């Protein structure tokens, strides 16, 4: 029989790596709480139409990367429905915002999520078909201040804090403004004109984009095209007064807070509901897939999926890439994996039940305990204990009767006798 394996682009996360995932998630939850964000959990699958409208039909995600299926009706009264595993979470959050009429509270909604996303991409290091994102959205009616540049700056400052608290060193914040839909349309035409003489010298994809969607030329990664792209007009020169002022206020607030950034004129999103601020945080240690996270303003998204006017700004961070970055940093300065406080070694199988009772007692006192096995010879118990715990506690008939236990500390090699009442105190040292 052929052995079954995890599907291409998916993977199992095992200890001790999962401890790092948990640490990242705990730090993120802690930072989000300090910025007064609450958690939202949306379903893993949604109606396909949500992503077609909320991510954009012409994006790579929707046109080629979604896991979509026709969900059959189970009864005559039901209709079949096209469903899709979520490839990102912003569309789901905005759908929930509309569905639960959160705008009617009149307040800004500050929501974060942590969970798996699914895209049929070509798997490689840092790029998987099931991956996890940590993201947040700030959304609400304009009267709640949802369009304010201060919201953009606060989200960016929060991200700088989160990356710093995670211990990620050497990140770069790339920042840009794509203005309004009208600004972008104007820029698209400027680019189209500029590309007429240049496109024939560029790659085949760029030659096509120069005609169909000139903005996408800025995404080109072909090395030979880069010097040509550097000479193209930048979107900053196509922004109207309001968009310029908005961006100036975002950068002024970042300067005041001491958050460093670089202006990246190529950070342009092509869809109409993206407006003004766009950003990406990168890390040099990640190789080709160097984006830790991306985000921006989406003032027209709610309306694009049938909701009220609800400007917003948000981001999605690749948790897999945070893990890769931290692992690379830790490889440079390795950490010793933590050991349990004690290993309890029952002397013979007749002591197993009493050993479970002792383990329960110590665990309830907050100690981390590895429970041994009475069928092991003492030598094997010692060898196993030495690998997994800082102490070994021997539990035989005599110890049980007298209530005096033998404990060995592996680091000091000290062996001592201690009463059951004082055991927890000794093991926690
Ligand atoms: P996006 O939703 O495409 O803007 O992506 C936001 C972030 O999610 C990226 O910056 C990556 O860190 C992460 N990400 C996106 N796609 C993948 C993937 N296939 N595998 C791992 N991480 C991903």
Short mmCIF file of C-alpha atoms and ligand atoms in Angstrom, two decimals:
data_model
loop_
_atom_site.label_atom_id
_atom_site.label_comp_id
_atom_site.label_asym_id
_atom_site.label_seq_id
_atom_site.Cartn_x
_atom_site.Cartn_y
_atom_site.Cartn_z
CA UNK A 1 0.00 0.00 0.00
CA UNK A 2 1.31 3.49 -0.75
CA UNK A 3 1.70 5.54 2.39
CA UNK A 4 -0.41 8.64 2.62
CA UNK A 5 1.30 11.97 3.15
CA UNK A 6 0.21 15.52 3.96
CA UNK A 7 -1.04 17.17 0.76
CA UNK A 8 1.51 19.22 -1.23
CA UNK A 9 1.77 22.73 0.17
CA UNK A 10 0.37 21.70 3.58
CA UNK A 11 2.40 20.52 6.56
CA UNK A 12 2.26 19.25 10.10
CA UNK A 13 3.56 21.48 12.84
CA UNK A 14 5.16 19.49 15.62
CA UNK A 15 6.66 20.27 19.04
CA UNK A 16 8.94 22.05 19.79
CA UNK A 17 8.06 24.30 16.80
CA UNK A 18 4.45 24.63 17.95
CA UNK A 19 5.73 26.30 21.14
CA UNK A 20 7.08 29.09 18.94
CA UNK A 21 3.69 29.42 17.17
CA UNK A 22 1.97 29.68 20.53
CA UNK A 23 4.44 32.30 21.73
CA UNK A 24 3.83 34.39 18.59
CA UNK A 25 0.06 34.14 18.99
CA UNK A 26 0.21 34.98 22.71
CA UNK A 27 2.36 38.06 21.99
CA UNK A 28 -0.01 39.16 19.20
CA UNK A 29 -3.08 38.76 21.45
CA UNK A 30 -1.35 40.73 24.18
CA UNK A 31 -0.42 43.60 21.85
CA UNK A 32 -3.89 43.68 20.23
CA UNK A 33 -5.49 43.83 23.69
CA UNK A 34 -3.32 46.83 24.63
CA UNK A 35 -4.49 48.65 21.50
CA UNK A 36 -8.09 47.78 22.41
CA UNK A 37 -8.77 45.31 19.57
CA UNK A 38 -11.20 42.41 20.01
CA UNK A 39 -11.00 39.02 18.32
CA UNK A 40 -13.24 38.00 15.42
CA UNK A 41 -13.52 34.41 14.15
CA UNK A 42 -15.15 34.00 10.76
CA UNK A 43 -15.88 30.68 8.99
CA UNK A 44 -13.12 28.91 7.04
CA UNK A 45 -15.33 28.83 3.96
CA UNK A 46 -17.64 31.40 2.44
CA UNK A 47 -19.81 31.94 -0.62
CA UNK A 48 -17.47 32.19 -3.64
CA UNK A 49 -19.13 35.47 -4.62
CA UNK A 50 -17.71 37.18 -1.53
CA UNK A 51 -14.14 36.71 -2.72
CA UNK A 52 -14.93 37.44 -6.36
CA UNK A 53 -16.27 40.84 -5.25
CA UNK A 54 -14.22 41.44 -2.10
CA UNK A 55 -10.76 40.42 -3.33
CA UNK A 56 -11.30 41.12 -7.03
CA UNK A 57 -12.07 38.90 -9.99
CA UNK A 58 -8.89 39.92 -11.85
CA UNK A 59 -6.45 39.19 -8.98
CA UNK A 60 -4.20 36.08 -9.06
CA UNK A 61 -5.90 34.89 -5.88
CA UNK A 62 -9.38 34.80 -7.37
CA UNK A 63 -8.47 33.93 -10.95
CA UNK A 64 -6.23 30.96 -10.20
CA UNK A 65 -5.56 30.21 -6.55
CA UNK A 66 -8.88 29.54 -4.82
CA UNK A 67 -10.12 26.16 -3.58
CA UNK A 68 -13.68 26.28 -4.85
CA UNK A 69 -16.31 23.59 -5.04
CA UNK A 70 -19.95 23.23 -5.84
CA UNK A 71 -21.69 22.28 -2.60
CA UNK A 72 -24.56 19.97 -3.51
CA UNK A 73 -28.04 20.55 -2.18
CA UNK A 74 -29.09 17.93 0.41
CA UNK A 75 -32.79 18.49 0.05
CA UNK A 76 -35.08 19.68 -2.72
CA UNK A 77 -35.69 22.87 -0.78
CA UNK A 78 -31.96 23.67 -0.83
CA UNK A 79 -29.99 25.14 -3.71
CA UNK A 80 -26.48 24.06 -4.53
CA UNK A 81 -23.95 26.78 -3.80
CA UNK A 82 -20.44 27.60 -4.90
CA UNK A 83 -18.22 27.69 -1.82
CA UNK A 84 -14.57 28.63 -1.38
CA UNK A 85 -11.98 28.06 1.35
CA UNK A 86 -11.03 31.56 2.45
CA UNK A 87 -7.84 32.75 0.69
CA UNK A 88 -7.65 35.78 3.02
CA UNK A 89 -9.73 37.14 5.88
CA UNK A 90 -10.53 40.80 5.16
CA UNK A 91 -13.50 39.99 2.93
CA UNK A 92 -14.94 37.71 5.66
CA UNK A 93 -14.50 40.38 8.33
CA UNK A 94 -16.20 43.04 6.20
CA UNK A 95 -19.02 40.61 5.37
CA UNK A 96 -19.51 40.02 9.11
CA UNK A 97 -19.38 43.79 9.75
CA UNK A 98 -22.22 44.25 7.26
CA UNK A 99 -24.21 41.16 8.34
CA UNK A 100 -24.18 42.11 12.02
CA UNK A 101 -24.80 45.80 11.29
CA UNK A 102 -21.74 46.75 13.31
CA UNK A 103 -21.73 50.17 11.63
CA UNK A 104 -24.97 51.04 13.41
CA UNK A 105 -23.13 51.20 16.73
CA UNK A 106 -21.55 54.39 15.38
CA UNK A 107 -18.23 53.21 16.83
CA UNK A 108 -15.00 52.19 15.18
CA UNK A 109 -14.70 48.40 15.04
CA UNK A 110 -11.19 47.21 15.87
CA UNK A 111 -11.04 43.51 15.11
CA UNK A 112 -8.22 40.99 14.88
CA UNK A 113 -8.06 37.39 13.68
CA UNK A 114 -5.59 34.51 13.73
CA UNK A 115 -6.15 31.51 11.51
CA UNK A 116 -5.52 29.42 8.39
CA UNK A 117 -5.96 30.68 4.82
CA UNK A 118 -5.85 28.62 1.63
CA UNK A 119 -4.36 29.42 -1.79
CA UNK A 120 -3.33 27.09 -4.60
CA UNK A 121 0.09 28.69 -5.06
CA UNK A 122 3.32 27.03 -6.17
CA UNK A 123 4.73 25.80 -2.84
CA UNK A 124 8.23 26.91 -1.83
CA UNK A 125 9.97 28.07 1.33
CA UNK A 126 7.70 30.64 2.98
CA UNK A 127 4.84 29.93 0.59
CA UNK A 128 2.29 27.23 1.38
CA UNK A 129 -1.18 26.23 0.24
CA UNK A 130 -2.45 26.28 3.79
CA UNK A 131 -0.82 29.07 5.77
CA UNK A 132 -1.75 31.12 8.79
CA UNK A 133 -2.34 34.83 8.95
CA UNK A 134 -2.53 37.18 11.91
CA UNK A 135 -4.44 40.24 10.85
CA UNK A 136 -6.50 43.17 12.04
CA UNK A 137 -8.99 45.65 10.62
CA UNK A 138 -10.14 49.08 11.80
CA UNK A 139 -13.47 49.84 10.14
CA UNK A 140 -16.48 52.02 10.80
CA UNK A 141 -18.69 54.83 9.53
CA UNK A 142 -16.84 58.04 8.54
CA UNK A 143 -18.47 59.80 11.54
CA UNK A 144 -16.46 57.46 13.82
CA UNK A 145 -13.23 58.76 12.35
CA UNK A 146 -12.52 55.72 10.18
CA UNK A 147 -10.94 57.82 7.43
CA UNK A 148 -8.53 59.63 9.73
CA UNK A 149 -4.81 59.37 8.89
CA UNK A 150 -4.26 58.85 12.62
CA UNK A 151 -5.87 55.41 12.28
CA UNK A 152 -3.32 54.48 9.57
CA UNK A 153 -0.43 55.71 11.68
CA UNK A 154 -1.71 53.91 14.79
CA UNK A 155 -1.99 50.59 12.92
CA UNK A 156 1.56 51.00 11.57
CA UNK A 157 2.92 51.95 14.99
CA UNK A 158 1.15 48.90 16.48
CA UNK A 159 2.82 46.67 13.86
CA UNK A 160 6.24 48.11 14.69
CA UNK A 161 5.54 47.37 18.37
CA UNK A 162 4.34 43.83 17.62
CA UNK A 163 7.38 42.94 15.49
CA UNK A 164 9.70 44.41 18.12
CA UNK A 165 7.98 42.50 20.94
CA UNK A 166 8.17 39.29 18.92
CA UNK A 167 11.92 39.88 18.76
CA UNK A 168 12.04 40.26 14.97
CA UNK A 169 15.09 42.39 14.24
CA UNK A 170 15.84 44.32 11.07
CA UNK A 171 12.39 44.74 9.49
CA UNK A 172 11.72 47.45 6.89
CA UNK A 173 8.40 49.28 6.52
CA UNK A 174 7.65 50.18 2.90
CA UNK A 175 5.00 52.85 2.62
CA UNK A 176 3.08 54.44 -0.22
CA UNK A 177 -0.21 56.10 -1.11
CA UNK A 178 -2.29 55.00 -4.08
CA UNK A 179 -4.68 57.93 -3.72
CA UNK A 180 -8.30 57.66 -4.79
CA UNK A 181 -9.80 55.58 -7.61
CA UNK A 182 -9.70 58.73 -9.78
CA UNK A 183 -6.00 59.34 -8.96
CA UNK A 184 -5.23 55.75 -9.92
CA UNK A 185 -7.12 55.98 -13.19
CA UNK A 186 -5.11 59.10 -14.03
CA UNK A 187 -1.84 57.38 -13.12
CA UNK A 188 -2.79 54.32 -15.17
CA UNK A 189 -3.07 56.50 -18.26
CA UNK A 190 0.23 58.28 -17.50
CA UNK A 191 1.91 54.89 -17.17
CA UNK A 192 0.29 53.55 -20.33
CA UNK A 193 1.70 56.49 -22.31
CA UNK A 194 5.15 56.18 -20.72
CA UNK A 195 5.27 52.45 -21.51
CA UNK A 196 4.59 52.77 -25.24
CA UNK A 197 8.26 53.29 -26.19
CA UNK A 198 9.62 51.12 -23.32
CA UNK A 199 7.46 47.97 -23.35
CA UNK A 200 9.10 46.36 -26.43
CA UNK A 201 12.37 46.16 -24.41
CA UNK A 202 10.62 44.43 -21.47
CA UNK A 203 9.57 40.84 -20.62
CA UNK A 204 6.57 39.25 -22.32
CA UNK A 205 4.37 39.69 -19.23
CA UNK A 206 5.15 43.41 -19.08
CA UNK A 207 4.42 43.82 -22.78
CA UNK A 208 0.97 42.40 -22.14
CA UNK A 209 0.42 44.38 -18.90
CA UNK A 210 1.47 47.63 -20.62
CA UNK A 211 -1.71 47.30 -22.65
CA UNK A 212 -4.15 45.51 -20.33
CA UNK A 213 -3.25 46.80 -16.85
CA UNK A 214 -0.16 49.07 -16.77
CA UNK A 215 -0.15 49.27 -12.93
CA UNK A 216 0.84 45.59 -12.77
CA UNK A 217 4.14 46.36 -14.54
CA UNK A 218 5.28 47.66 -11.14
CA UNK A 219 4.97 44.09 -9.72
CA UNK A 220 7.47 42.69 -12.28
CA UNK A 221 10.40 40.82 -10.70
CA UNK A 222 12.45 40.16 -13.87
CA UNK A 223 15.94 41.61 -13.12
CA UNK A 224 16.52 43.04 -16.64
CA UNK A 225 13.28 45.07 -16.43
CA UNK A 226 14.14 46.77 -13.13
CA UNK A 227 16.26 49.65 -14.51
CA UNK A 228 13.45 50.47 -16.96
CA UNK A 229 10.78 50.37 -14.22
CA UNK A 230 12.92 52.74 -12.12
CA UNK A 231 12.55 55.40 -14.83
CA UNK A 232 8.71 55.24 -14.94
CA UNK A 233 6.56 58.08 -13.52
CA UNK A 234 5.54 57.56 -9.86
CA UNK A 235 1.98 57.59 -8.49
CA UNK A 236 2.90 60.29 -5.95
CA UNK A 237 2.82 62.81 -8.82
CA UNK A 238 -0.75 61.80 -9.76
CA UNK A 239 -2.30 62.26 -6.30
CA UNK A 240 -4.86 65.00 -5.72
CA UNK A 241 -4.58 67.52 -2.86
CA UNK A 242 -6.70 65.55 -0.35
CA UNK A 243 -4.76 62.31 -0.87
CA UNK A 244 -1.44 64.16 -0.58
CA UNK A 245 -2.55 65.81 2.67
CA UNK A 246 -3.76 62.47 4.07
CA UNK A 247 -0.41 60.82 3.34
CA UNK A 248 1.52 63.77 4.80
CA UNK A 249 -0.45 63.41 8.06
CA UNK A 250 0.28 59.66 8.22
CA UNK A 251 4.02 60.22 7.79
CA UNK A 252 4.05 63.16 10.24
CA UNK A 253 2.48 60.95 12.93
CA UNK A 254 4.98 58.14 12.21
CA UNK A 255 7.86 60.62 12.44
CA UNK A 256 6.54 61.91 15.76
CA UNK A 257 6.26 58.35 17.10
CA UNK A 258 9.73 57.46 15.80
CA UNK A 259 8.60 54.64 13.49
CA UNK A 260 11.04 54.36 10.55
CA UNK A 261 9.75 53.77 6.99
CA UNK A 262 10.87 54.07 3.40
CA UNK A 263 8.70 55.42 0.59
CA UNK A 264 8.19 52.67 -1.97
CA UNK A 265 6.59 54.08 -5.10
CA UNK A 266 6.02 50.60 -6.50
CA UNK A 267 3.63 49.50 -3.77
CA UNK A 268 0.44 49.88 -5.79
CA UNK A 269 -2.77 47.92 -5.54
CA UNK A 270 -4.82 47.77 -8.68
CA UNK A 271 -8.34 47.35 -7.30
CA UNK A 272 -10.78 50.22 -7.09
CA UNK A 273 -11.69 49.85 -3.43
CA UNK A 274 -8.08 50.24 -2.27
CA UNK A 275 -7.40 53.85 -1.40
CA UNK A 276 -4.57 55.94 -0.09
CA UNK A 277 -2.16 54.22 2.34
CA UNK A 278 -0.56 50.92 1.27
CA UNK A 279 2.27 49.23 3.14
CA UNK A 280 4.39 46.15 3.46
CA UNK A 281 6.91 45.04 6.09
CA UNK A 282 9.80 42.99 4.70
CA UNK A 283 12.66 41.06 6.26
CA UNK A 284 16.00 40.39 4.60
CA UNK A 285 16.34 36.89 6.11
CA UNK A 286 13.37 35.49 4.20
CA UNK A 287 14.87 35.20 0.70
CA UNK A 288 12.51 35.42 -2.29
CA UNK A 289 9.31 35.46 -0.19
CA UNK A 290 10.49 38.41 1.90
CA UNK A 291 7.14 40.01 2.82
CA UNK A 292 6.24 39.56 6.48
CA UNK A 293 2.95 41.33 6.05
CA UNK A 294 0.96 43.60 3.79
CA UNK A 295 -1.96 45.93 4.17
CA UNK A 296 -3.60 49.22 3.45
CA UNK A 297 -6.75 51.27 3.28
CA UNK A 298 -9.87 49.93 1.59
CA UNK A 299 -12.37 52.76 1.82
CA UNK A 300 -14.61 51.31 -0.91
CA UNK A 301 -14.64 47.62 0.05
CA UNK A 302 -17.82 47.52 2.12
CA UNK A 303 -19.79 49.13 -0.70
CA UNK A 304 -18.22 46.73 -3.23
CA UNK A 305 -19.80 43.82 -1.36
CA UNK A 306 -23.17 45.49 -0.86
CA UNK A 307 -22.68 47.22 2.50
CA UNK A 308 -22.86 50.80 3.76
CA UNK A 309 -20.00 53.25 3.42
CA UNK A 310 -17.43 51.94 5.88
CA UNK A 311 -13.85 53.08 5.31
CA UNK A 312 -11.23 50.87 6.84
CA UNK A 313 -7.59 49.96 7.10
CA UNK A 314 -6.04 46.61 7.89
CA UNK A 315 -3.19 44.18 7.39
CA UNK A 316 -2.43 40.47 7.18
CA UNK A 317 0.78 39.05 8.55
CA UNK A 318 2.18 35.69 7.43
CA UNK A 319 2.57 33.70 10.65
CA UNK A 320 4.61 31.00 8.83
CA UNK A 321 7.09 33.71 7.85
CA UNK A 322 7.31 35.10 11.39
CA UNK A 323 8.21 31.57 12.49
CA UNK A 324 10.87 31.22 9.75
CA UNK A 325 12.40 34.57 10.69
CA UNK A 326 12.53 33.76 14.40
CA UNK A 327 13.91 30.28 13.73
CA UNK A 328 16.70 31.77 11.60
CA UNK A 329 17.51 34.26 14.38
CA UNK A 330 17.48 31.51 17.00
CA UNK A 331 19.75 29.31 14.87
CA UNK A 332 22.26 32.14 15.14
CA UNK A 333 21.81 32.11 18.95
CA UNK A 334 20.38 28.67 19.79
CA UNK A 335 18.14 28.24 22.79
CA UNK A 336 18.12 25.11 24.95
CA UNK A 337 14.69 23.44 24.74
CA UNK A 338 12.89 23.62 28.10
CA UNK A 339 12.71 20.49 30.27
CA UNK A 340 9.94 19.30 32.59
CA UNK A 341 10.44 20.00 36.32
CA UNK A 342 10.42 16.31 37.19
CA UNK A 343 10.10 12.77 35.92
CA UNK A 344 8.27 10.42 38.25
CA UNK A 345 9.64 6.87 38.13
CA UNK A 346 7.34 4.21 39.62
CA UNK A 347 9.35 1.22 40.91
CA UNK A 348 7.36 -1.62 39.36
CA UNK A 349 3.95 -1.65 37.73
CA UNK A 350 2.23 -1.97 41.10
CA UNK A 351 3.31 1.63 41.74
CA UNK A 352 1.82 3.06 38.51
CA UNK A 353 -1.49 4.13 40.04
CA UNK A 354 0.21 5.83 43.01
CA UNK A 355 2.57 7.58 40.55
CA UNK A 356 -0.39 8.99 38.62
CA UNK A 357 -1.82 10.31 41.90
CA UNK A 358 1.53 11.95 42.76
CA UNK A 359 1.81 13.46 39.27
CA UNK A 360 -1.71 14.89 39.61
CA UNK A 361 -0.84 16.41 42.99
CA UNK A 362 2.30 18.11 41.60
CA UNK A 363 0.67 19.25 38.35
CA UNK A 364 -2.12 20.86 40.34
CA UNK A 365 0.59 22.85 42.11
CA UNK A 366 1.67 24.16 38.70
CA UNK A 367 4.67 21.90 38.06
CA UNK A 368 5.48 20.40 34.67
CA UNK A 369 5.65 16.64 35.18
CA UNK A 370 6.62 13.73 32.94
CA UNK A 371 5.05 10.49 34.20
CA UNK A 372 7.28 7.41 33.84
CA UNK A 373 6.32 3.77 33.57
CA UNK A 374 6.62 1.04 36.21
CA UNK A 375 7.57 -1.55 33.61
CA UNK A 376 10.88 0.26 33.00
CA UNK A 377 14.03 -0.92 34.78
CA UNK A 378 15.48 1.80 37.02
CA UNK A 379 18.41 2.37 34.61
CA UNK A 380 16.01 3.03 31.72
CA UNK A 381 13.93 5.37 33.90
CA UNK A 382 17.08 7.36 34.74
CA UNK A 383 18.11 7.58 31.08
CA UNK A 384 14.64 8.71 29.96
CA UNK A 385 14.34 11.18 32.82
CA UNK A 386 17.73 12.74 32.07
CA UNK A 387 16.57 13.58 28.54
CA UNK A 388 13.21 15.09 29.46
CA UNK A 389 13.33 16.53 32.99
CA UNK A 390 15.46 18.40 35.49
CA UNK A 391 14.77 15.96 38.39
CA UNK A 392 13.80 12.34 38.84
CA UNK A 393 11.52 11.28 41.71
CA UNK A 394 11.61 7.59 42.67
CA UNK A 395 8.35 6.15 43.94
CA UNK A 396 8.51 2.62 45.45
CA UNK A 397 6.61 0.81 48.23
CA UNK A 398 8.86 2.28 50.94
CA UNK A 399 8.54 5.85 49.65
CA UNK A 400 4.77 5.53 49.45
CA UNK A 401 4.50 4.20 53.00
CA UNK A 402 6.98 6.58 54.63
CA UNK A 403 5.99 9.64 52.57
CA UNK A 404 9.73 10.36 52.11
CA UNK A 405 10.79 10.48 48.46
CA UNK A 406 14.17 10.20 46.78
CA UNK A 407 14.91 13.01 44.34
CA UNK A 408 17.91 13.46 42.07
CA UNK A 409 18.76 16.80 40.50
CA UNK A 410 20.46 16.09 37.15
CA UNK A 411 22.26 19.42 36.90
CA UNK A 412 23.95 19.20 40.33
CA UNK A 413 23.84 15.32 40.53
CA UNK A 414 22.66 15.82 44.17
CA UNK A 415 20.45 13.07 45.51
CA UNK A 416 18.23 13.92 48.49
CA UNK A 417 15.33 12.65 50.54
CA UNK A 418 12.35 14.92 50.98
CA UNK A 419 8.88 14.68 52.49
CA UNK A 420 5.92 14.64 50.13
CA UNK A 421 4.77 17.98 51.58
CA UNK A 422 8.08 19.65 50.65
CA UNK A 423 8.49 17.93 47.28
CA UNK A 424 6.90 20.62 45.08
CA UNK A 425 9.09 23.31 46.62
CA UNK A 426 12.28 21.31 45.93
CA UNK A 427 11.28 20.45 42.34
CA UNK A 428 10.49 24.04 41.43
CA UNK A 429 14.09 25.10 42.22
P1 LIG B 1 -1.64 39.04 1.18
O1 LIG B 1 -2.94 38.59 1.81
O2 LIG B 1 -1.36 38.38 -0.14
O3 LIG B 1 -1.47 40.53 1.18
O4 LIG B 1 -0.49 38.47 2.12
C1 LIG B 1 -0.22 39.00 3.39
C2 LIG B 1 0.92 38.20 4.01
O5 LIG B 1 0.53 36.84 4.16
C3 LIG B 1 2.17 38.13 3.14
O6 LIG B 1 2.97 39.26 3.37
C4 LIG B 1 2.81 36.86 3.61
O7 LIG B 1 3.56 37.09 4.78
C5 LIG B 1 1.62 35.98 3.95
N1 LIG B 1 1.32 35.04 2.86
C6 LIG B 1 0.61 35.27 1.74
N2 LIG B 1 0.52 34.16 0.97
C7 LIG B 1 1.20 33.20 1.63
C8 LIG B 1 1.47 31.80 1.38
N3 LIG B 1 1.02 31.17 0.31
N4 LIG B 1 2.21 31.13 2.29
C9 LIG B 1 2.69 31.74 3.42
N5 LIG B 1 2.44 33.03 3.70
C10 LIG B 1 1.72 33.76 2.83
#
